Coordinates of C-alpha atoms in Angstrom, one line a residue:
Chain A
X1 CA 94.7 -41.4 6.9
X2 CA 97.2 -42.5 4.4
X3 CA 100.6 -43.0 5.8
X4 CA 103.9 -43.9 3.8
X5 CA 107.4 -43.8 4.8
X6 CA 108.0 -40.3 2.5
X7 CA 104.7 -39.4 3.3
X8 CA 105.4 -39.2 7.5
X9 CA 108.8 -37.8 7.0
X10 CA 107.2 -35.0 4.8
X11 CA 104.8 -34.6 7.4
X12 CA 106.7 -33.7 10.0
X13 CA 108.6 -31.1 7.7
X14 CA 105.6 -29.8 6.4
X15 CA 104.2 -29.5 10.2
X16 CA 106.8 -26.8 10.6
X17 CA 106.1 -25.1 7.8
X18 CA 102.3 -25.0 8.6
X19 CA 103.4 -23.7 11.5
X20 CA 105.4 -21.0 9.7
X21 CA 103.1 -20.5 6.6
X22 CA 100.2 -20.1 8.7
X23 CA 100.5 -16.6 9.6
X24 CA 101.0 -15.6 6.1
X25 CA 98.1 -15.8 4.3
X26 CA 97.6 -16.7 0.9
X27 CA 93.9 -17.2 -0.2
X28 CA 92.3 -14.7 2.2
X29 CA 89.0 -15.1 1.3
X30 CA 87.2 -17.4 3.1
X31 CA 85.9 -16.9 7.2
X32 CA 88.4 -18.0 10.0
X33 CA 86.8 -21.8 10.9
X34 CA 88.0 -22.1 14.7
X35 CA 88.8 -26.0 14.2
X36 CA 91.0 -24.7 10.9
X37 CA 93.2 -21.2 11.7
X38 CA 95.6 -22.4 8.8
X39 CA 93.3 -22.4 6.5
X40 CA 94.9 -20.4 3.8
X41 CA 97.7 -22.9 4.1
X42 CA 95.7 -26.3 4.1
X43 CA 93.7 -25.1 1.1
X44 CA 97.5 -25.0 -1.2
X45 CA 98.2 -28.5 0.3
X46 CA 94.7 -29.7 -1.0
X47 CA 95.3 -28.2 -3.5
X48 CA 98.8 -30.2 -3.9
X49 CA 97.0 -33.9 -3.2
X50 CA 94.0 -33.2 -5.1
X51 CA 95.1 -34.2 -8.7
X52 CA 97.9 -36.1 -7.1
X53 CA 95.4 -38.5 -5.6
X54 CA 93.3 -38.1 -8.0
X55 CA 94.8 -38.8 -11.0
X56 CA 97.5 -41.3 -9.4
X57 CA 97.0 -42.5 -6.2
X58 CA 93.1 -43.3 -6.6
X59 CA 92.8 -45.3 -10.0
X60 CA 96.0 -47.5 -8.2
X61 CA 93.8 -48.2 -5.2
X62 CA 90.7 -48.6 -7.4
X63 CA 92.7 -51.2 -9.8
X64 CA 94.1 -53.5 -6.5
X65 CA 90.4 -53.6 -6.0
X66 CA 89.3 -54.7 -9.3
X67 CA 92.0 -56.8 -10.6
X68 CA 93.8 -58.1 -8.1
X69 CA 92.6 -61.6 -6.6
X70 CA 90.4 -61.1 -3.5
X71 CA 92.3 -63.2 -1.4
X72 CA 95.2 -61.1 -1.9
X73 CA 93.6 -58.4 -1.2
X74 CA 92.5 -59.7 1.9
X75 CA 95.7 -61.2 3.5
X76 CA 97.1 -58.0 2.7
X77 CA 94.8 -56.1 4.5
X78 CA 95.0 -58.7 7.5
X79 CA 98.4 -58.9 7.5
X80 CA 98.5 -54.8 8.1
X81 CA 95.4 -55.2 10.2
X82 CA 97.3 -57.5 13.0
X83 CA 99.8 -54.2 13.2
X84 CA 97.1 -52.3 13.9
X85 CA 95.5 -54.6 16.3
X86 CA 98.6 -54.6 18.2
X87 CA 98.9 -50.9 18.6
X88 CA 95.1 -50.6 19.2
X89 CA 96.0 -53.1 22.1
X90 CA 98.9 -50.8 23.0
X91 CA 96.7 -48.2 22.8
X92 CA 93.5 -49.3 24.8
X93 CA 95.5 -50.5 27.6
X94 CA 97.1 -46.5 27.8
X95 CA 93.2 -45.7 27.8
X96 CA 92.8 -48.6 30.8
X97 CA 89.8 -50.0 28.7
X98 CA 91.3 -53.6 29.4
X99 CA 88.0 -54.9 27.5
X100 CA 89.3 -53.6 24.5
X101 CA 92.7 -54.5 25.1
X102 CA 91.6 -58.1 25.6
X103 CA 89.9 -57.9 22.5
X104 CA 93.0 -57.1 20.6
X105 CA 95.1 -59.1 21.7
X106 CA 92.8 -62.1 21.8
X107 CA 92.7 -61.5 18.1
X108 CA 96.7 -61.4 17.6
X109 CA 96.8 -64.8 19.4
X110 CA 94.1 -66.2 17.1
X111 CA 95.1 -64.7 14.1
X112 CA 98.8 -66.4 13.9
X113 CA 97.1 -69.2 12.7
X114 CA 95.9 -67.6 9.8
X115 CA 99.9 -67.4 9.7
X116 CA 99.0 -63.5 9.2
X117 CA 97.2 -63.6 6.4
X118 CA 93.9 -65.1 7.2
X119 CA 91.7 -63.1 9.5
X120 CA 90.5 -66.1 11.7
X121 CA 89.5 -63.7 14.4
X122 CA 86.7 -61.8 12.6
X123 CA 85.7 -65.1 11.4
X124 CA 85.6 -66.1 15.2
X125 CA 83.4 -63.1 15.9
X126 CA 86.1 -61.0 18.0
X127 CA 85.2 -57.5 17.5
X128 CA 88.1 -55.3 15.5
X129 CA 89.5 -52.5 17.7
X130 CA 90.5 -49.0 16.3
X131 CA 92.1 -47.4 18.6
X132 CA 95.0 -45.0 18.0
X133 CA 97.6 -42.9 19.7
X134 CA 95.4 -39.4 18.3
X135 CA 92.4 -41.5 20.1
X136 CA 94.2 -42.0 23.4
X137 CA 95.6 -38.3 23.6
X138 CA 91.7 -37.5 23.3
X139 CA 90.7 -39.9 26.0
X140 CA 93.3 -37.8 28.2
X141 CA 91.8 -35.2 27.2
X142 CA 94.2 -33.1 24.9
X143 CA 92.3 -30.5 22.7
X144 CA 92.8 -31.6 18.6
X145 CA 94.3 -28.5 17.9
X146 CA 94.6 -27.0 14.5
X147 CA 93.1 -28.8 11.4
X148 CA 95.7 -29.6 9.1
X149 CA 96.1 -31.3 5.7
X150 CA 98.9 -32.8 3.7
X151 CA 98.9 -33.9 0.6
X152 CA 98.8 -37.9 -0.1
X153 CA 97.9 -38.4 4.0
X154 CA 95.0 -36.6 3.7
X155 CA 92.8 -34.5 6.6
X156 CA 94.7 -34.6 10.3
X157 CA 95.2 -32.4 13.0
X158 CA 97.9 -31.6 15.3
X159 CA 97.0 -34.0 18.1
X160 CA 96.1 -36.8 15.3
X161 CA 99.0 -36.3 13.4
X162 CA 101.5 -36.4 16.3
X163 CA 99.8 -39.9 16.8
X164 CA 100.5 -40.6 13.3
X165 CA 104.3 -39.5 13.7
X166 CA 104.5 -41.7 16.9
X167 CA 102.9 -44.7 15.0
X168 CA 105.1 -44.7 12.5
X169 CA 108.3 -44.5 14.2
X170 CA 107.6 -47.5 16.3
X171 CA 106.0 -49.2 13.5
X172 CA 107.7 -52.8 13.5
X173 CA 108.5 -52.7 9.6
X174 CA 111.4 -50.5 10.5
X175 CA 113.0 -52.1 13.1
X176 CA 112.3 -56.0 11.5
X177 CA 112.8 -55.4 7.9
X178 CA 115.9 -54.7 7.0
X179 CA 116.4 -55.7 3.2
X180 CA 115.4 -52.2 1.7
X181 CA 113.4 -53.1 -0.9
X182 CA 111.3 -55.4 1.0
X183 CA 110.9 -52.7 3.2
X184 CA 109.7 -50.4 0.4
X185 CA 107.0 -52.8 -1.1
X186 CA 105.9 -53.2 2.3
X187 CA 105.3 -49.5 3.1
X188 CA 104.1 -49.0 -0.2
X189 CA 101.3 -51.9 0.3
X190 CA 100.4 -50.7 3.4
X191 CA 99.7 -47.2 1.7
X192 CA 97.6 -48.8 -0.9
X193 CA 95.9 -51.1 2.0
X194 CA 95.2 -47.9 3.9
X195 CA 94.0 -46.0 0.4
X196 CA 91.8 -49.1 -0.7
X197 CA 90.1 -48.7 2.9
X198 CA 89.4 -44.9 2.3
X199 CA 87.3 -45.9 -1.4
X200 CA 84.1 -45.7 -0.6
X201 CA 84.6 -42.6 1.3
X202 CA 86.0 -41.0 -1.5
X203 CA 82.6 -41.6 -3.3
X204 CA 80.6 -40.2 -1.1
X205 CA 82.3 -37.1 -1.1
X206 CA 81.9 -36.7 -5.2
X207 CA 78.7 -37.1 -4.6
X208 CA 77.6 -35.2 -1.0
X209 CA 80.3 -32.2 -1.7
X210 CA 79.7 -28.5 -3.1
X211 CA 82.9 -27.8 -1.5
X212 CA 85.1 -30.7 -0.8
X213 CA 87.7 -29.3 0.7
X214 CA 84.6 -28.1 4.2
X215 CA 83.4 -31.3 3.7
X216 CA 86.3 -33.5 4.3
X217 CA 87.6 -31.2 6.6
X218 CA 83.9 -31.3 8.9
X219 CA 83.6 -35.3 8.3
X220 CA 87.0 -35.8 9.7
X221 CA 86.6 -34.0 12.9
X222 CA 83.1 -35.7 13.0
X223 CA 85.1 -39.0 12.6
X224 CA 87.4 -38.3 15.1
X225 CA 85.2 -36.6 17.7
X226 CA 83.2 -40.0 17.2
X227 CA 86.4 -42.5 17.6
X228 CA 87.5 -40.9 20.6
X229 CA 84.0 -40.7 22.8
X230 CA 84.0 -44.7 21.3
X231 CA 80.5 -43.9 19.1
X232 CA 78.1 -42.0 21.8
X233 CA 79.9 -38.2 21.2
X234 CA 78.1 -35.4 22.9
X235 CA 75.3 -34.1 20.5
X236 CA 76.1 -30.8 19.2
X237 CA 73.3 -28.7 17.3
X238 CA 75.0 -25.6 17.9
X239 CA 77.1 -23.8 15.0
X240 CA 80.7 -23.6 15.7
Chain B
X1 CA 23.0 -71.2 18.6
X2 CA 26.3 -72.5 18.9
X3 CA 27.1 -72.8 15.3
X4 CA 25.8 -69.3 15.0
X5 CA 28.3 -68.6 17.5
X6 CA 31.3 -70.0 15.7
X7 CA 30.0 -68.6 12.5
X8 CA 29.7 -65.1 14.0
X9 CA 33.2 -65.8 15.4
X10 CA 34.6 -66.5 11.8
X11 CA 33.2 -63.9 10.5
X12 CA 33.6 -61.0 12.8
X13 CA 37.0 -61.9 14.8
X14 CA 39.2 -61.5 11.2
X15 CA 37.6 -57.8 11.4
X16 CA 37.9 -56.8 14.6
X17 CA 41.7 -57.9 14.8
X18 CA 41.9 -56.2 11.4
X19 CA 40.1 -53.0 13.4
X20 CA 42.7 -53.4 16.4
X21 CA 45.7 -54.0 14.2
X22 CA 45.1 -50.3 12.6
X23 CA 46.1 -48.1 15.3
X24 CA 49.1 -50.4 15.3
X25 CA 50.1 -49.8 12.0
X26 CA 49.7 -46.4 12.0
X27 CA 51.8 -46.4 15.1
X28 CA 54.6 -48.6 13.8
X29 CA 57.4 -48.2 16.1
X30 CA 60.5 -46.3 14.7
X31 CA 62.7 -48.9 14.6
X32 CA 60.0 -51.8 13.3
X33 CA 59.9 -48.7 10.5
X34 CA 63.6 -48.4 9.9
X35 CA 63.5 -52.0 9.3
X36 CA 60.7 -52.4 7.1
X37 CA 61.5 -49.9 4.7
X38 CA 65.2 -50.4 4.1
X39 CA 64.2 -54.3 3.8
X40 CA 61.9 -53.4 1.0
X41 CA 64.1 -50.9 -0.4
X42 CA 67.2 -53.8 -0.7
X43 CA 64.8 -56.2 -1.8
X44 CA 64.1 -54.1 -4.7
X45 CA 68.1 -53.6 -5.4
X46 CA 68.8 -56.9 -5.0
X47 CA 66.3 -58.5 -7.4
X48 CA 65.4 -54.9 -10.1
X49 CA 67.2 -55.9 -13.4
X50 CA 67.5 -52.2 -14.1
X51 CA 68.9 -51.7 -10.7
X52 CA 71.3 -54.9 -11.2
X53 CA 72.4 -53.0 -14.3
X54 CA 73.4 -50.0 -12.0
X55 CA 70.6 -48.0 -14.0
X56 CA 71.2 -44.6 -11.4
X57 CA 67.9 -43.2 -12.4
X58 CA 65.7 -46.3 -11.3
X59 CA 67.4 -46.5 -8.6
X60 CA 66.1 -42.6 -7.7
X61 CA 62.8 -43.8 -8.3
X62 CA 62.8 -46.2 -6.4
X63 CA 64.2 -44.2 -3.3
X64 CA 61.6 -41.6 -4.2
X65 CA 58.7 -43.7 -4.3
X66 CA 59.7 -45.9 -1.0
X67 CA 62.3 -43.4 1.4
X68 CA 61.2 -39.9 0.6
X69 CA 58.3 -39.8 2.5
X70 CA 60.2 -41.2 5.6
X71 CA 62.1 -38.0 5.9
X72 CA 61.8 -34.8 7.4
X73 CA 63.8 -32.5 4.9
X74 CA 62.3 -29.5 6.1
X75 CA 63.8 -30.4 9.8
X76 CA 67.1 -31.7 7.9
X77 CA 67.5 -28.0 6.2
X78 CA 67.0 -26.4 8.9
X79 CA 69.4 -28.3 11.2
X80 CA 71.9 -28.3 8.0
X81 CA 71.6 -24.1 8.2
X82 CA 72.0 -23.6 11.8
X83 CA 71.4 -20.2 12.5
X84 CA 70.9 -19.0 9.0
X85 CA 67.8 -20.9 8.9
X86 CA 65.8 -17.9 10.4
X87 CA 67.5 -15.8 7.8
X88 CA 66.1 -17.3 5.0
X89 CA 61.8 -16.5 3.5
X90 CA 59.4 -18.8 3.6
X91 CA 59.8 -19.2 -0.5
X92 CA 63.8 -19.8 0.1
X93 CA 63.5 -22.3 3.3
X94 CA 61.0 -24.1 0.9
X95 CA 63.4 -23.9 -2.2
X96 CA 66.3 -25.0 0.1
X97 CA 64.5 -27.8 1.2
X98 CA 63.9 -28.9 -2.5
X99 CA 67.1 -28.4 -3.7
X100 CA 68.9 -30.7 -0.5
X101 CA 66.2 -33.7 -0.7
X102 CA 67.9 -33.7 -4.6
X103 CA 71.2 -33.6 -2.9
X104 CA 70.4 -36.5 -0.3
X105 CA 68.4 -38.6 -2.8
X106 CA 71.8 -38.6 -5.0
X107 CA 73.9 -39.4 -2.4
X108 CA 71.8 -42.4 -0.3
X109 CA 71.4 -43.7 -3.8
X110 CA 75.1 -44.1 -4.3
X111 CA 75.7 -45.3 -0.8
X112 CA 73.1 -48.1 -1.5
X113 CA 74.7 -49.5 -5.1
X114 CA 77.7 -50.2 -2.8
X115 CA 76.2 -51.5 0.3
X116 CA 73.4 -54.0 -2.0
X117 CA 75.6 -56.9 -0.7
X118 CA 75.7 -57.0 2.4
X119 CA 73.6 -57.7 5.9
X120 CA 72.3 -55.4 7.8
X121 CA 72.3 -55.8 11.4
X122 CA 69.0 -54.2 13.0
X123 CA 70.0 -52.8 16.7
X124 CA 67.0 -53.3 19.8
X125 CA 66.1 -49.5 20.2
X126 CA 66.7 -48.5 24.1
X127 CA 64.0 -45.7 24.0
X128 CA 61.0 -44.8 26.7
X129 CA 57.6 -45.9 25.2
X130 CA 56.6 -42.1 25.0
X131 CA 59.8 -40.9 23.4
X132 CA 59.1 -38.4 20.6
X133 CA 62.7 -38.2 19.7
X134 CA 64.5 -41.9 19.0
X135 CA 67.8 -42.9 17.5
X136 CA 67.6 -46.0 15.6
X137 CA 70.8 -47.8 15.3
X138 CA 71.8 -50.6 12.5
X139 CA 75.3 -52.0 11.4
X140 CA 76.1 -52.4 7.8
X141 CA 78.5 -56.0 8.0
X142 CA 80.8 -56.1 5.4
X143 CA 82.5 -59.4 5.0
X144 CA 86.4 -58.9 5.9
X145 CA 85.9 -55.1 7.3
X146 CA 84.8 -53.8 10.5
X147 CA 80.9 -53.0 10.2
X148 CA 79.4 -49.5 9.1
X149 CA 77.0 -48.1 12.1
X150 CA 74.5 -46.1 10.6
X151 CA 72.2 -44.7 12.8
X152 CA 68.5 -42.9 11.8
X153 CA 67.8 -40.0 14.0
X154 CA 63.4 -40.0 14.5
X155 CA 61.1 -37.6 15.7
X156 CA 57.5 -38.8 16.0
X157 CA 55.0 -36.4 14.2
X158 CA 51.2 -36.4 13.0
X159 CA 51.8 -38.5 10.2
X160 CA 54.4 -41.4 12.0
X161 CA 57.9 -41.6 13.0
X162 CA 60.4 -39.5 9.9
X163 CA 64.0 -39.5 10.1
X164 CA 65.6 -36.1 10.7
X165 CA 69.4 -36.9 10.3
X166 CA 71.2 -40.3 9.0
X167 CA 74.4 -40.3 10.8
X168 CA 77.4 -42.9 8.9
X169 CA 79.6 -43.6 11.1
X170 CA 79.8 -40.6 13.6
X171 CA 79.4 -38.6 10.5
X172 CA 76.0 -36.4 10.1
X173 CA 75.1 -35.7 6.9
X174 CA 72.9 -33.2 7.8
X175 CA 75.4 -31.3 10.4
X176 CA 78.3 -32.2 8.2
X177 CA 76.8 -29.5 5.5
X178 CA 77.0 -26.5 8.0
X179 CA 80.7 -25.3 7.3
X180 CA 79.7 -25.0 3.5
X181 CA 76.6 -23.6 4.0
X182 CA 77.5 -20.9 6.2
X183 CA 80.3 -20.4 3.7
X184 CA 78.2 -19.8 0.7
X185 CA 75.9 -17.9 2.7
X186 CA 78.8 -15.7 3.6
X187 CA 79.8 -15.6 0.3
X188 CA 76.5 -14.9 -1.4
X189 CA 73.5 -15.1 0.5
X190 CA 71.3 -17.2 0.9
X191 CA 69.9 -17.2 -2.8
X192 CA 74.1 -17.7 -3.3
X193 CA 73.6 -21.2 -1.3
X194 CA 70.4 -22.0 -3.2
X195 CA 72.0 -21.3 -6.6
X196 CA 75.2 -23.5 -5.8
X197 CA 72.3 -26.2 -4.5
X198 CA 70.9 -26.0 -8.0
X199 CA 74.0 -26.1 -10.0
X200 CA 75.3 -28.8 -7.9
X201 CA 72.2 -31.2 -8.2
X202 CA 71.8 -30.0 -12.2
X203 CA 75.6 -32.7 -12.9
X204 CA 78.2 -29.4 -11.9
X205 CA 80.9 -31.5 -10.2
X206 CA 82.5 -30.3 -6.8
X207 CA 84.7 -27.5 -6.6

């Protein structure tokens, strides 16, 4: 769920190759998961982000949240959490849930009084959305497809990471921004916003885990399964 | 006559209410039992010095001595190993069981050092009377983020309700087990997946 400006790019690249690389396997030794096919090839990407994030991207995101001022922190993450109110408007009205849609654009009305900083709207009580373009595709009912993961965005799919591609080419930062470094430190926080958000997570996996590569990979489709059926998924206690 | 009325009444009502209110306990609803117990557990975290100091292994006791015996780990194996559940002895099921309370315990014990802070918002349970199978929903609120819904699955058995699966979320921590347990079991049976269990829980980090 981390998306940066290289990061999306590489996506799609890497996308093909998955594609490509997929019939050609390279570990071999594990059973075909039906929710994973590429396995072999996810496994060298996790392989890729696992010191990466580990060793860089985490203790950054861990830092922001230990030294840096908490009101920083938070108009950061409000000011990249009106964004994604807006798409999750954009979004729940594709889905016709005009409840939602309300919702989320209530809080973008509120919320430029915090002058996009200060989240007035929670404050207010008006519920957060989530809803995404891999969410809507679901609600039409589009199949997730493959499994895949890339290294610093982490655990997606085919029908999730489309969303993602589509998110982040209509992103507003890169159509309104046009000084380039600006730019920059503004995908670059949003990264680290999105990274923060993902913390805890990250702890609970070094603790749950004997294999974290299964267990990310079975949480996220849990995760998503949940997002899309908004919290009441159909109960499964068969294997698959 | 009447004060031996009223002195009768004194006496004997405080009993018999303490008579009828026994059934009642023993029948605490699931989600009255949710409630209680993760209030007392907090209120231990919030005010144990040891706890305050992030002293891990108090913080186990404490979960043993006031969650443990709110679970069902047997049912929480099971449903963990899917099919390879009837695979497994007696002996192993029982060893299994062992080995993935020490997994939970750890991991409910880490989750609770980062949620000591915040509210927890207790959901009405929609449920028929006679339900033997609940799910108990709550909401962790975390100032500035959008709430964490856990939710307690309950079955109701001879001794009370006991929680089968805590779901964080939309993720199971029971179900979410199943790809790597059917993968170890591939791998090396089901002694293999009880080994792993072991190492794991004896400070081996995660592969």
């Amino acid at each position: 769920m981390k998306i940066g400006i290289s990061g999306v790019r590489l996506a799609a690249a890497l996308a093909l190759v998955g594609a490509l690389g997929g019939c050609a396997t390279t570990g071999g030794n594990s059973a075909p998961s039906k929710a994973d096919p590429f396995e072999p090839f996810n496994r060298v990407m996790y392989a890729i982000h696992e010191p990466l994030d580990t060793n860089i991207v985490r203790p950054i995101a861990q830092a922001w949240v230990d030294y840096v001022p908490t009101p920083i922190q938070s108009g950061v993450h409000t000011f990249f959490g009106n964004i994604e109110d807006g798409f999750s408007a954009f979004n729940s009205l594709l889905q016709g849930k005009w409840d939602k849609a309300g919702d989320d654009l209530g809080r973008l009305t509120v919320n430029i009084w915090g002058f996009g900083v200060i989240d007035i709207a929670t404050q207010a009580g008006i519920p957060k959305g989530d809803e995404d373009f891999g969410q809507t595709f679901g609600y039409w009912g589009i199949p997730q497809g493959p499994y895949l993961f890339f290294p610093l965005i982490g655990p997606t799919t085919v029908r999730d990471g489309t969303g993602l591609i589509i998110r982040y080419y209509l992103g507003p930062t890169t159509y309104l921004v046009e000084d380039v470094p600006l730019r920059n430190v503004l995908y670059f926080l949003g990264a680290l916003d999105l990274r923060v958000q993902a913390l805890d997570a990250s702890k609970m996996v070094d603790q749950a885990a004997i294999d974290r590569y299964t267990f990310i990979r079975r949480a996220y489709l849990q995760r998503r399964e949940y997002l899309v059926h908004d919290g009441n998924p159909p109960r499964k206690d068969d294997d698959e | 006559m009447k004060h031996l009325f009223s002195t009768l009444r004194r006496a004997i009502l405080p009993g018999v209410c303490a008579l009828l209110a026994l059934p009642a306990l023993a029948q605490e609803a699931p989600d009255a039992l949710v409630k209680r117990v993760s209030q007392e557990v907090l209120q231990v975290i919030k005010t144990d010095p040891k706890v305050q100091a992030g002293d891990q292994a108090r913080i186990r006791e404490v979960i043993e001595t006031k969650l443990v015996q709110h679970f069902d780990f047997l049912r929480m194996t099971s449903l963990a190993m899917g099919r390879n559940w009837a695979k497994a002895t007696p002996e192993q099921q029982k060893r299994l069981a062992d080995e993935f309370k020490s997994l939970l315990v750890r991991t409910y014990s880490n989750a609770l050092i980062q949620y000591r802070n915040q509210e927890i918002d207790y959901k009405a349970l929609r449920a028929d009377p006679n339900a033997t199978e609940v799910n108990v929903r709550t909401e962790v609120i975390r100032p500035g983020q959008s709430a964490v819904p856990i939710d307690y699955a309950m079955t109701k058995g001879p001794s009370g309700w006991k929680a089968y699966d805590v779901v964080v979320g939309g993720v199971s921590l029971v179900t979410n087990y199943r790809d790597e347990f059917n993968e170890q079991i591939r791998q090396g049976g089901v002694d293999g997946l009880i080994n792993s269990l072991a190492a794991r829980n004896k400070g081996g980090g995660a592969k």
